[in-house]
PDB file of N, CA and C in Angstrom:
ATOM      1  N   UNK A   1      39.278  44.560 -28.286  1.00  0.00           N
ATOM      2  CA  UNK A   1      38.287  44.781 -27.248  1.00  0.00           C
ATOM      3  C   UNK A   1      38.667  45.988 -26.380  1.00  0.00           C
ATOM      4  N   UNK A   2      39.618  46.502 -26.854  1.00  0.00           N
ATOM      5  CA  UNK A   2      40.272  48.207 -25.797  1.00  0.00           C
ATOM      6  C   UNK A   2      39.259  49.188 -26.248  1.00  0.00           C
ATOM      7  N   UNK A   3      38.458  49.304 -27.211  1.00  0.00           N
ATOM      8  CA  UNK A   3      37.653  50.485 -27.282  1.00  0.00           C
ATOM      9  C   UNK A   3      36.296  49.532 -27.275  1.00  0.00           C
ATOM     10  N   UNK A   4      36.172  48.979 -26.674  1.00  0.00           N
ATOM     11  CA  UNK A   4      34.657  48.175 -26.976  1.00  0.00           C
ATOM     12  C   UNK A   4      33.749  49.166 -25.927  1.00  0.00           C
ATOM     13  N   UNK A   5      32.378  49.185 -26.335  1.00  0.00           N
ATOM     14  CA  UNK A   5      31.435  49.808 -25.265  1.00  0.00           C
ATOM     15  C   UNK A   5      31.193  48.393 -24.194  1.00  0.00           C
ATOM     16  N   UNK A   6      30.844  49.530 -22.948  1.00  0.00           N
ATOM     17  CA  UNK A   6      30.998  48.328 -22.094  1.00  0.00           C
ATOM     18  C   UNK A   6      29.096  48.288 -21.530  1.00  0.00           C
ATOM     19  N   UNK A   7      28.854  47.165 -21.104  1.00  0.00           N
ATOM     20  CA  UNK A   7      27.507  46.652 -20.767  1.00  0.00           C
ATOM     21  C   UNK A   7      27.420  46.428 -19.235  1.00  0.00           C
ATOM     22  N   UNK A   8      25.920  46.548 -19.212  1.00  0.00           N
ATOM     23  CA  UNK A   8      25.994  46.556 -17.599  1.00  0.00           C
ATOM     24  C   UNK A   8      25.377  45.082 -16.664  1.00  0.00           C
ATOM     25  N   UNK A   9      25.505  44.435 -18.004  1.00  0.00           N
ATOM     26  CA  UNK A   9      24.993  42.568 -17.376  1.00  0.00           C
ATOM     27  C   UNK A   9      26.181  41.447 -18.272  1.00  0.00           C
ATOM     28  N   UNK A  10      26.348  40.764 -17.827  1.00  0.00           N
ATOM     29  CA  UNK A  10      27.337  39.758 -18.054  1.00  0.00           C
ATOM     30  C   UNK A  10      26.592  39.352 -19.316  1.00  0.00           C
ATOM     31  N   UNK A  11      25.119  38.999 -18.905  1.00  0.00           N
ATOM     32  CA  UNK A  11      24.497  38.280 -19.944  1.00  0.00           C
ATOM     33  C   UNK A  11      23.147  39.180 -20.916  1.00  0.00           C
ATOM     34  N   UNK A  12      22.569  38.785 -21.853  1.00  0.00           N
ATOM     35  CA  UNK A  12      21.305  40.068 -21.736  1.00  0.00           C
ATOM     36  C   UNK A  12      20.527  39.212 -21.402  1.00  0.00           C
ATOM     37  N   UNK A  13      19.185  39.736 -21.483  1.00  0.00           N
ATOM     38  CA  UNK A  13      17.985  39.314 -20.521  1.00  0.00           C
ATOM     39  C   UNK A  13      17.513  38.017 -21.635  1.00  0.00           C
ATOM     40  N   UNK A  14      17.225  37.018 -21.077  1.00  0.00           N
ATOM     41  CA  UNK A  14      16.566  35.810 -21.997  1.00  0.00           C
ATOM     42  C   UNK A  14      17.341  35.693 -23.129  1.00  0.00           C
ATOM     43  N   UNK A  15      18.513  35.056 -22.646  1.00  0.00           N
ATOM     44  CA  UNK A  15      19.140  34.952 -23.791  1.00  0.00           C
ATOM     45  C   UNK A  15      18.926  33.144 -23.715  1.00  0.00           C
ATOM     46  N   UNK A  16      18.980  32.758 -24.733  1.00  0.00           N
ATOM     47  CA  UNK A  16      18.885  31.279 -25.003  1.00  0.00           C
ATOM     48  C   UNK A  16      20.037  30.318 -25.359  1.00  0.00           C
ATOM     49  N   UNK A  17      20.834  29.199 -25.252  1.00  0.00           N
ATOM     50  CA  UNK A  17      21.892  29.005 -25.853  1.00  0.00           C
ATOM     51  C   UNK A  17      21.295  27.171 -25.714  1.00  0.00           C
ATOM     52  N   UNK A  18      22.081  27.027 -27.056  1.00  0.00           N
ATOM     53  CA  UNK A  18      21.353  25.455 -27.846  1.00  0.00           C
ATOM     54  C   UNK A  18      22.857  24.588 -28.528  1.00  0.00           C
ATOM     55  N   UNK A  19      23.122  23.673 -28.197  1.00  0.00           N
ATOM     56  CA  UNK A  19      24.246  22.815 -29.014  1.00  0.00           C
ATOM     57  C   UNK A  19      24.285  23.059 -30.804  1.00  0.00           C
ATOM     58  N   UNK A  20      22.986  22.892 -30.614  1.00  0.00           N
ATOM     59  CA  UNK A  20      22.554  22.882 -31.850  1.00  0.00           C
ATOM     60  C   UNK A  20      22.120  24.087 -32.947  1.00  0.00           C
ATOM     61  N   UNK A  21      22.806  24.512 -32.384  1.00  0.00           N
ATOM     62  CA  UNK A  21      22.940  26.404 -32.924  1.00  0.00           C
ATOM     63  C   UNK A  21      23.268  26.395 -34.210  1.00  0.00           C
ATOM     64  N   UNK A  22      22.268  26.924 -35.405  1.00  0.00           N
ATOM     65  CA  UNK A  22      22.455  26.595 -36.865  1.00  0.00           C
ATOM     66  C   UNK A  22      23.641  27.943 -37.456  1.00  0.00           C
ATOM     67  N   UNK A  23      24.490  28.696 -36.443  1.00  0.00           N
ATOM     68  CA  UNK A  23      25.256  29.943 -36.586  1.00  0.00           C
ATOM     69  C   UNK A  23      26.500  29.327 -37.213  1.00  0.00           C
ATOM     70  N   UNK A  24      27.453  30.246 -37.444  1.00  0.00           N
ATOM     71  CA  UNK A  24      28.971  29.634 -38.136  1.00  0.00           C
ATOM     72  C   UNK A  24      29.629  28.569 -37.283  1.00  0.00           C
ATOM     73  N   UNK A  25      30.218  28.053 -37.664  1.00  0.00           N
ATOM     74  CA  UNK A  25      31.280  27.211 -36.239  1.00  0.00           C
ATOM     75  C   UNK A  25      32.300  28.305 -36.347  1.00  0.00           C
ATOM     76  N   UNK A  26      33.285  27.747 -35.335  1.00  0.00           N
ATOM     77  CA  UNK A  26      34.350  28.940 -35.464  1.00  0.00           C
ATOM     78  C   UNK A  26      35.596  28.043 -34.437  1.00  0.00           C
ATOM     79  N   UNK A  27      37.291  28.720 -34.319  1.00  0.00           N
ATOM     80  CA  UNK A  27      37.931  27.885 -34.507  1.00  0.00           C
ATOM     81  C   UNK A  27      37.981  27.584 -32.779  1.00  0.00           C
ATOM     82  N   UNK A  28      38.033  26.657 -32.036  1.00  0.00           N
ATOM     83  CA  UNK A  28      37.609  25.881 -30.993  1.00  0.00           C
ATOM     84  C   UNK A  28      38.818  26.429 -30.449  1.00  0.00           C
ATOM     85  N   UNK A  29      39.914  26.378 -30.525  1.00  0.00           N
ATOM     86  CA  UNK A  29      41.535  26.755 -29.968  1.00  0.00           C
ATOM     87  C   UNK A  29      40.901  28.075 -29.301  1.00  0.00           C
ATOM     88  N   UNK A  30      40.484  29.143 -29.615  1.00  0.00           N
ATOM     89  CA  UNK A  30      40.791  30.304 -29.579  1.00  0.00           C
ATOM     90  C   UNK A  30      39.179  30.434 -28.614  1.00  0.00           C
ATOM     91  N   UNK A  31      38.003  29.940 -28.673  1.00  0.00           N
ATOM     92  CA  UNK A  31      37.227  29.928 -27.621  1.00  0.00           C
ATOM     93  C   UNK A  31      37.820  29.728 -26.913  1.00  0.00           C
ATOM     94  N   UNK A  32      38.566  28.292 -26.386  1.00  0.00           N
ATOM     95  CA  UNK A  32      38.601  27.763 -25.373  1.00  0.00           C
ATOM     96  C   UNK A  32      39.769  28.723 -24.336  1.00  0.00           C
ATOM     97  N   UNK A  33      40.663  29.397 -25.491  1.00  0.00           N
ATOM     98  CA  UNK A  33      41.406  29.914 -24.466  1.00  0.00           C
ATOM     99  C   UNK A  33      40.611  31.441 -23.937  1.00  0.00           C
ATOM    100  N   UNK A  34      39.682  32.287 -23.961  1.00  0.00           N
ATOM    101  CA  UNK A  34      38.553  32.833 -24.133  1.00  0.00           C
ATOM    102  C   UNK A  34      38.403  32.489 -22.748  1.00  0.00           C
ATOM    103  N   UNK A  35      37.937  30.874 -22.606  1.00  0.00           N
ATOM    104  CA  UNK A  35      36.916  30.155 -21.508  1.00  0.00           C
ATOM    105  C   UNK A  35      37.992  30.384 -20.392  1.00  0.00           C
ATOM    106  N   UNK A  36      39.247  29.704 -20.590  1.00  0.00           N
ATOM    107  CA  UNK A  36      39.860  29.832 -19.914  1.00  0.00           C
ATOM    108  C   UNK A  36      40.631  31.197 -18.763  1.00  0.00           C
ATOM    109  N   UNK A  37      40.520  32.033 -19.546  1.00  0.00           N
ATOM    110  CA  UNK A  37      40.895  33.563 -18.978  1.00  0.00           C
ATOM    111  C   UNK A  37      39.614  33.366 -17.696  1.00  0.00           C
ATOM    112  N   UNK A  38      38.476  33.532 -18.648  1.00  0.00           N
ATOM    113  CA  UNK A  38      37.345  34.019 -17.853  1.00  0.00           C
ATOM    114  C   UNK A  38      37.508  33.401 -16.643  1.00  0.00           C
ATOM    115  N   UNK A  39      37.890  31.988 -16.837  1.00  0.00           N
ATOM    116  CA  UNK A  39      37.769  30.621 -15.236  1.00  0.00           C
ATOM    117  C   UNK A  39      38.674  31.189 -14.339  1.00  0.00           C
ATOM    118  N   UNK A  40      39.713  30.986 -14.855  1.00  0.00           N
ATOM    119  CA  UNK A  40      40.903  32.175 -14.545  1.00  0.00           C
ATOM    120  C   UNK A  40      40.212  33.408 -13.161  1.00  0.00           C
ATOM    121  N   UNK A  41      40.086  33.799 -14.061  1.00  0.00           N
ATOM    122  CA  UNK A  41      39.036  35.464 -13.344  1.00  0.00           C
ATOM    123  C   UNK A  41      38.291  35.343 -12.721  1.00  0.00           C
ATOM    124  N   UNK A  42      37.510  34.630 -12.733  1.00  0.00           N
ATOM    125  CA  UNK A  42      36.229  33.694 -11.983  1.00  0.00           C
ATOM    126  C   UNK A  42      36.820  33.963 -10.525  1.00  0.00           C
ATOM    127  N   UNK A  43      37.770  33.231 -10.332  1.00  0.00           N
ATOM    128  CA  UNK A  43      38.101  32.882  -9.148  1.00  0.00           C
ATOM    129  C   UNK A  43      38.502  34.129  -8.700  1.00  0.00           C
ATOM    130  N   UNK A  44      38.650  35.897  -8.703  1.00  0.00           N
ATOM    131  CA  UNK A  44      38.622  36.674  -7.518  1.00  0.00           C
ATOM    132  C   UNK A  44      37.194  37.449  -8.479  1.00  0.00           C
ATOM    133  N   UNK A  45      35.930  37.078  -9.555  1.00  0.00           N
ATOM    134  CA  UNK A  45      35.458  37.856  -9.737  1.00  0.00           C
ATOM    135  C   UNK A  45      34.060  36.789  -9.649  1.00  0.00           C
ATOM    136  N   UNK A  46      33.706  36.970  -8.501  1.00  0.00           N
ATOM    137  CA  UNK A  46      32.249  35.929  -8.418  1.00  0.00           C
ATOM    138  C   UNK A  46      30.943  36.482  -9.829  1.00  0.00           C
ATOM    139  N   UNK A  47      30.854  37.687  -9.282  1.00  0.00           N
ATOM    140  CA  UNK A  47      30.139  37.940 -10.330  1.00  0.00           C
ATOM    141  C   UNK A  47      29.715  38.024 -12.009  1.00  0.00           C
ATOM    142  N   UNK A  48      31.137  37.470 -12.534  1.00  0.00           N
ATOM    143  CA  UNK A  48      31.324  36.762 -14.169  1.00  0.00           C
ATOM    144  C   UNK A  48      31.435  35.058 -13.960  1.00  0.00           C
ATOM    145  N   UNK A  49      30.618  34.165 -12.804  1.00  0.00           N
ATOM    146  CA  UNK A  49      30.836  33.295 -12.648  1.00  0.00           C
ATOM    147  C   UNK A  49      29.563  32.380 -13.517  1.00  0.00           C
ATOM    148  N   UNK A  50      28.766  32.890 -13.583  1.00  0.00           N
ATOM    149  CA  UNK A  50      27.550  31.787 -13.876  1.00  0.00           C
ATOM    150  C   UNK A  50      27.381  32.211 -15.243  1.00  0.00           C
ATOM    151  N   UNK A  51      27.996  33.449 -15.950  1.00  0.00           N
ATOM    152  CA  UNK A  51      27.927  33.985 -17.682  1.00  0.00           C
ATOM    153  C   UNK A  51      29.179  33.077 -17.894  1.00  0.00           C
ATOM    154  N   UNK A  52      30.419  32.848 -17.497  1.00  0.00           N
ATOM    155  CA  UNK A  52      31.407  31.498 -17.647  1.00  0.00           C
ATOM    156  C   UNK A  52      31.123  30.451 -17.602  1.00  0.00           C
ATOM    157  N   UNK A  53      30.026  30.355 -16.832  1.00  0.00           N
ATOM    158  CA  UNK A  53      30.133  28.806 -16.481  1.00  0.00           C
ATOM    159  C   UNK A  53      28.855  28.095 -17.737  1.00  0.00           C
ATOM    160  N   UNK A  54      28.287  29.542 -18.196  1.00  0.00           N
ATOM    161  CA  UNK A  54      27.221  28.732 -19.000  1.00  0.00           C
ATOM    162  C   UNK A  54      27.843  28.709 -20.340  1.00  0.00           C
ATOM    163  N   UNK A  55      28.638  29.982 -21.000  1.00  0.00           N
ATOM    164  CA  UNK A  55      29.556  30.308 -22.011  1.00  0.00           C
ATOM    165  C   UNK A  55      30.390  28.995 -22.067  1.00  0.00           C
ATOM    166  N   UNK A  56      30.952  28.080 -20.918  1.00  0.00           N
ATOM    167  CA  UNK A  56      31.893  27.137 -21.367  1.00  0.00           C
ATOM    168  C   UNK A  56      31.380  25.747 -21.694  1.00  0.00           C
ATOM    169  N   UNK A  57      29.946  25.691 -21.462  1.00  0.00           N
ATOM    170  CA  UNK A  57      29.504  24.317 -21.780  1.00  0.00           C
ATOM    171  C   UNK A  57      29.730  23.699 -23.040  1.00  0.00           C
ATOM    172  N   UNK A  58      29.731  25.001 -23.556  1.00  0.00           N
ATOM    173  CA  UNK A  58      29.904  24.916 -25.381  1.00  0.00           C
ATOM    174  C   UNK A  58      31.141  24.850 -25.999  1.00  0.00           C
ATOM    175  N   UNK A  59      32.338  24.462 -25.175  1.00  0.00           N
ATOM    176  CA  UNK A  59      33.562  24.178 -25.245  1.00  0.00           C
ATOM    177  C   UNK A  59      33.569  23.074 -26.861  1.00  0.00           C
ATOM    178  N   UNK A  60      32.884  22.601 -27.022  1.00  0.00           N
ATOM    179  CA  UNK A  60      33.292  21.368 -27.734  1.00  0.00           C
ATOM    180  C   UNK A  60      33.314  21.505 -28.906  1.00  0.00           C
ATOM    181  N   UNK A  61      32.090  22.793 -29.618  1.00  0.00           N
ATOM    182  CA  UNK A  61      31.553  22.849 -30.897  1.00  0.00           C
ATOM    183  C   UNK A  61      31.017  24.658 -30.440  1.00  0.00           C
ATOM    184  N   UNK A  62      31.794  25.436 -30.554  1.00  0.00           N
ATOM    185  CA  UNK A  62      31.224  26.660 -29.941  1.00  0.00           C
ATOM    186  C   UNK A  62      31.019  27.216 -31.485  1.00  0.00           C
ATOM    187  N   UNK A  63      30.087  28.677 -31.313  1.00  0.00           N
ATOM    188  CA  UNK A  63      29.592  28.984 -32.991  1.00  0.00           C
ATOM    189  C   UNK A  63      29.693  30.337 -32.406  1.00  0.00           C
ATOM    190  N   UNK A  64      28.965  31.274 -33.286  1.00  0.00           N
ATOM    191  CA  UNK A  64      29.128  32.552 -33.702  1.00  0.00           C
ATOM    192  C   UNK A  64      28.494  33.068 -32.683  1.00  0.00           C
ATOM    193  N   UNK A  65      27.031  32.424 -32.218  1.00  0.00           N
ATOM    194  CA  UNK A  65      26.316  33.141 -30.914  1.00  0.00           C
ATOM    195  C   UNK A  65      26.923  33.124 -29.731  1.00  0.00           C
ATOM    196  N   UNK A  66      27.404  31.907 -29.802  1.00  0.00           N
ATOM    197  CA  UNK A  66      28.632  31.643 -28.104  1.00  0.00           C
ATOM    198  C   UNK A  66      29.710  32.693 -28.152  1.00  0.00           C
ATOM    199  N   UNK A  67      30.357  32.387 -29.438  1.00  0.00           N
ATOM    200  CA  UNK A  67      31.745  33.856 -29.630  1.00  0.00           C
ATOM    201  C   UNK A  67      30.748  35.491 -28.696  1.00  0.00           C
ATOM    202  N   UNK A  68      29.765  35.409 -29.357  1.00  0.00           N
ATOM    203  CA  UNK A  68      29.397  36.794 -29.181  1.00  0.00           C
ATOM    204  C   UNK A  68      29.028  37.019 -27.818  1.00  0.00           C
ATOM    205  N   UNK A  69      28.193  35.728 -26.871  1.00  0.00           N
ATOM    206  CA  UNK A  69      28.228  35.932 -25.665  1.00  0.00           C
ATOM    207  C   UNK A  69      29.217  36.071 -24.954  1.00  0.00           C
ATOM    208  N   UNK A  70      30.431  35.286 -24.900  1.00  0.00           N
ATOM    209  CA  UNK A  70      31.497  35.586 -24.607  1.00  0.00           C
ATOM    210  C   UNK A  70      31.944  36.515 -24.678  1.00  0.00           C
ATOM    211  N   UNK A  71      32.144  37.409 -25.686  1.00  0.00           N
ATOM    212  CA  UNK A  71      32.665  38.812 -25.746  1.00  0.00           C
ATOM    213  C   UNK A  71      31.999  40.103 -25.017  1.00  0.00           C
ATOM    214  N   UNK A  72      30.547  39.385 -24.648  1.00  0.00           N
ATOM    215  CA  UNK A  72      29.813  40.529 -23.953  1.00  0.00           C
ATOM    216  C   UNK A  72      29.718  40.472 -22.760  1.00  0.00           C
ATOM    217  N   UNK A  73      30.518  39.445 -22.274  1.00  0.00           N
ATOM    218  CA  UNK A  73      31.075  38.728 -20.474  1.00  0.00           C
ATOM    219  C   UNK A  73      32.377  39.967 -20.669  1.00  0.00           C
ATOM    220  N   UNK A  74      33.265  39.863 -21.446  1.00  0.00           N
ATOM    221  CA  UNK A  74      34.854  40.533 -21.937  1.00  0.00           C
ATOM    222  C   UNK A  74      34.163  41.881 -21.486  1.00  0.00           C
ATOM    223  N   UNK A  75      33.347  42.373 -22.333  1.00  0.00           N
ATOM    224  CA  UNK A  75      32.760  43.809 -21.915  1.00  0.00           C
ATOM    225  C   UNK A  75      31.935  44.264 -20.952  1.00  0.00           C
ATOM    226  N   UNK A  76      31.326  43.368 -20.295  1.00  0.00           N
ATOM    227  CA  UNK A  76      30.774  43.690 -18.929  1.00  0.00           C
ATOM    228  C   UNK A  76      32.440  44.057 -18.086  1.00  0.00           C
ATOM    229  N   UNK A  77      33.451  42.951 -17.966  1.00  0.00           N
ATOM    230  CA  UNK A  77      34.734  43.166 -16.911  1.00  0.00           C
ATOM    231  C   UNK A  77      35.301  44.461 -18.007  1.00  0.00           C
ATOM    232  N   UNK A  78      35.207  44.870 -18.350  1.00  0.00           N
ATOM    233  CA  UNK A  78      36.022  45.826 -19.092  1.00  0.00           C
ATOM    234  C   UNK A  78      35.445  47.350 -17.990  1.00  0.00           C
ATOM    235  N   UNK A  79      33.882  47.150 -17.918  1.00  0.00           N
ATOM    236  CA  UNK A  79      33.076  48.290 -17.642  1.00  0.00           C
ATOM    237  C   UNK A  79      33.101  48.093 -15.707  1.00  0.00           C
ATOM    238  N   UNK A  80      33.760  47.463 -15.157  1.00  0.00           N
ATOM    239  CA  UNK A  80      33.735  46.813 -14.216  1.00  0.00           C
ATOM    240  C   UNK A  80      35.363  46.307 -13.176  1.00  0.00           C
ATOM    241  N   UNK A  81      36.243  47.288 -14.026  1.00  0.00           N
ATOM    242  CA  UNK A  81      37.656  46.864 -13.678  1.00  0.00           C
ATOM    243  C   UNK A  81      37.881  47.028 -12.359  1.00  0.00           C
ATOM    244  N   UNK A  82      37.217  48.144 -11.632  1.00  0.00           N
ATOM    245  CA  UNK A  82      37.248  48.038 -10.108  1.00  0.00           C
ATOM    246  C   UNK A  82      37.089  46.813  -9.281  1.00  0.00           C
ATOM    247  N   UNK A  83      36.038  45.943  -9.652  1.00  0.00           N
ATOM    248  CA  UNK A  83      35.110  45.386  -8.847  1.00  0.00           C
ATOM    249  C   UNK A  83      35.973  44.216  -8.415  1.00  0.00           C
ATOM    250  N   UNK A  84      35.670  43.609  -7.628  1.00  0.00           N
ATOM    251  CA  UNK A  84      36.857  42.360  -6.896  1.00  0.00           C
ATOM    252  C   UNK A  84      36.648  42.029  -5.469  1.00  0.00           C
ATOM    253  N   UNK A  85      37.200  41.040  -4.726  1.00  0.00           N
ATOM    254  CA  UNK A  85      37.355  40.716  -3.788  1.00  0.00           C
ATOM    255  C   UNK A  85      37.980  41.485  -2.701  1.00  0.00           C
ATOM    256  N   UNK A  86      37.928  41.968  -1.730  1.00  0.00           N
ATOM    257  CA  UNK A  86      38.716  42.871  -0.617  1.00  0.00           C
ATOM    258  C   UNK A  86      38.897  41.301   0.600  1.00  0.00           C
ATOM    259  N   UNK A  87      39.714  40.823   0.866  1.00  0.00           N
ATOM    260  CA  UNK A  87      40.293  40.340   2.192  1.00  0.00           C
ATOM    261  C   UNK A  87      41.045  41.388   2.994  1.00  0.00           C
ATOM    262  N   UNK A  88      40.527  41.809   4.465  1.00  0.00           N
ATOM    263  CA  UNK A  88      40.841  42.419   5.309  1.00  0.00           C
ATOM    264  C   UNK A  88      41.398  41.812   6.504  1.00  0.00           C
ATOM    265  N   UNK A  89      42.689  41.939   6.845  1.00  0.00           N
ATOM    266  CA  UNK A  89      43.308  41.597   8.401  1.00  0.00           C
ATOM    267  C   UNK A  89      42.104  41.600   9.333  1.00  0.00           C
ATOM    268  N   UNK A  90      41.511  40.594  10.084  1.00  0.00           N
ATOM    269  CA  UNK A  90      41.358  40.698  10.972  1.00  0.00           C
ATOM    270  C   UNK A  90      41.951  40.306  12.432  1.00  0.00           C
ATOM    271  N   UNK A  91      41.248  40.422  14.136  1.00  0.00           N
ATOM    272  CA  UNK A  91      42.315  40.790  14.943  1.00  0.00           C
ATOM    273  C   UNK A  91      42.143  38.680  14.858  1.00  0.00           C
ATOM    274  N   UNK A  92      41.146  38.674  15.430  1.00  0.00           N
ATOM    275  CA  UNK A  92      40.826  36.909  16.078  1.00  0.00           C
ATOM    276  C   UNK A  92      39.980  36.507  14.746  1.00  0.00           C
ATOM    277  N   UNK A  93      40.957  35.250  14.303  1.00  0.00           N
ATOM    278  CA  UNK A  93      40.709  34.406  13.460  1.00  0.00           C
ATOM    279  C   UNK A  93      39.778  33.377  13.862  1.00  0.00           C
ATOM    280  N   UNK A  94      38.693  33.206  12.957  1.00  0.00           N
ATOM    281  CA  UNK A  94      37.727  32.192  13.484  1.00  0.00           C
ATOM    282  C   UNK A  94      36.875  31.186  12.618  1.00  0.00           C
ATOM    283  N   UNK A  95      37.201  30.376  12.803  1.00  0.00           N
ATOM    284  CA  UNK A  95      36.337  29.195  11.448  1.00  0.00           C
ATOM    285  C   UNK A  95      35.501  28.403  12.289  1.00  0.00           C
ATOM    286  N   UNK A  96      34.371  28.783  10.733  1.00  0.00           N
ATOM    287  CA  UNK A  96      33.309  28.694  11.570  1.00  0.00           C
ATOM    288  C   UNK A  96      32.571  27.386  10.499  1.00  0.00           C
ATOM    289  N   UNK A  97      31.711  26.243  11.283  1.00  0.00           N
ATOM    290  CA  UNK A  97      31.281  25.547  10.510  1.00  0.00           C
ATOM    291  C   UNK A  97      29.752  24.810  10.555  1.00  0.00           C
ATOM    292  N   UNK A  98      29.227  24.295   9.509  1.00  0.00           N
ATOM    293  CA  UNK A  98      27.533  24.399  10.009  1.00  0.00           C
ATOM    294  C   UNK A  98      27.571  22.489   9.504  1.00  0.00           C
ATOM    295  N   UNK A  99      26.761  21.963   9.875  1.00  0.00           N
ATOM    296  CA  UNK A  99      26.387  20.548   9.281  1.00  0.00           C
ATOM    297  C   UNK A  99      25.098  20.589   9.448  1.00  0.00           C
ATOM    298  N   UNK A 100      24.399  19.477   8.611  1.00  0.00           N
ATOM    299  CA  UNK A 100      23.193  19.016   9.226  1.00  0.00           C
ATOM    300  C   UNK A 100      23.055  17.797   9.612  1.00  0.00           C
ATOM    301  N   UNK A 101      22.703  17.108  10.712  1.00  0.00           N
ATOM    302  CA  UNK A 101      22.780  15.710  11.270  1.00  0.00           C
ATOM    303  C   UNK A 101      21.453  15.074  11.250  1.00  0.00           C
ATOM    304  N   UNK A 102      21.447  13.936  10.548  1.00  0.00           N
ATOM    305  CA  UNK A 102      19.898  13.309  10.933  1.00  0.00           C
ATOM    306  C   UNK A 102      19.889  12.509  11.539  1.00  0.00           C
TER     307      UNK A 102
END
C-alpha cells in the first residue's frame, strides 16, 4: 500500500455492503487485524471513524468487497497523513457540562 493512489473519501458514494455478499471469502485473521489498526487510529483520526465502524461489522465472515473497502479507508489516511487532532495549552481550564431534566 506505499505506492497506492490515494482517494479523497474514506468511502465512495453509495456504496452498499450485505452479509450476504456472493464475493470470495478471504482469511478472517488478517481483516480483523486491518479492523483493528483502523480502531486504533480512530481514536486521534475522527474522520476514518464511521468508514471503520461500518468496514468492521463484517468482522465475522468478511469477503473480497469488504477487503477492498477497507483498503480504500488505508488510502484515503495515506492521502491524508497530516490530518489529526491539535490539543492546545490553555491558560483557565474549564469543564463544561449540559443535561436535560424533566
Amino acid at each position: 500500500m506505499e505506492n497506492c493512489k490515494v482517494v479523497v473519501a474514506p468511502l465512495a458514494c453509495g456504496s452498499k455492503f450485505s452479509k450476504d455478499d456472493r464475493s470470495a471469502d478471504l482469511d478472517e485473521t488478517y481483516y480483523r487485524r486491518l479492523i483493528g489498526s483502523l480502531l486504533y487510529l480512530s481514536a486521534s483520526r475522527p474522520n476514518v471513524m464511521y468508514a471503520t465502524s461500518l468496514v468492521s461489522r463484517f468482522m465475522h465472515k468478511p469477503s473480497e468487497t469488504h477487503l477492498i473497502t477497507t483498503k480504500r479507508v488505508l488510502r484515503y489516511i495515506k492521502g491524508t497523513l497530516s490530518y489529526g487532532l491539535k490539543f492546545c495549552k490553555v491558560e483557565k481550564q474549564e469543564l463544561q457540562s449540559y443535561y436535560d431534566s424533566d
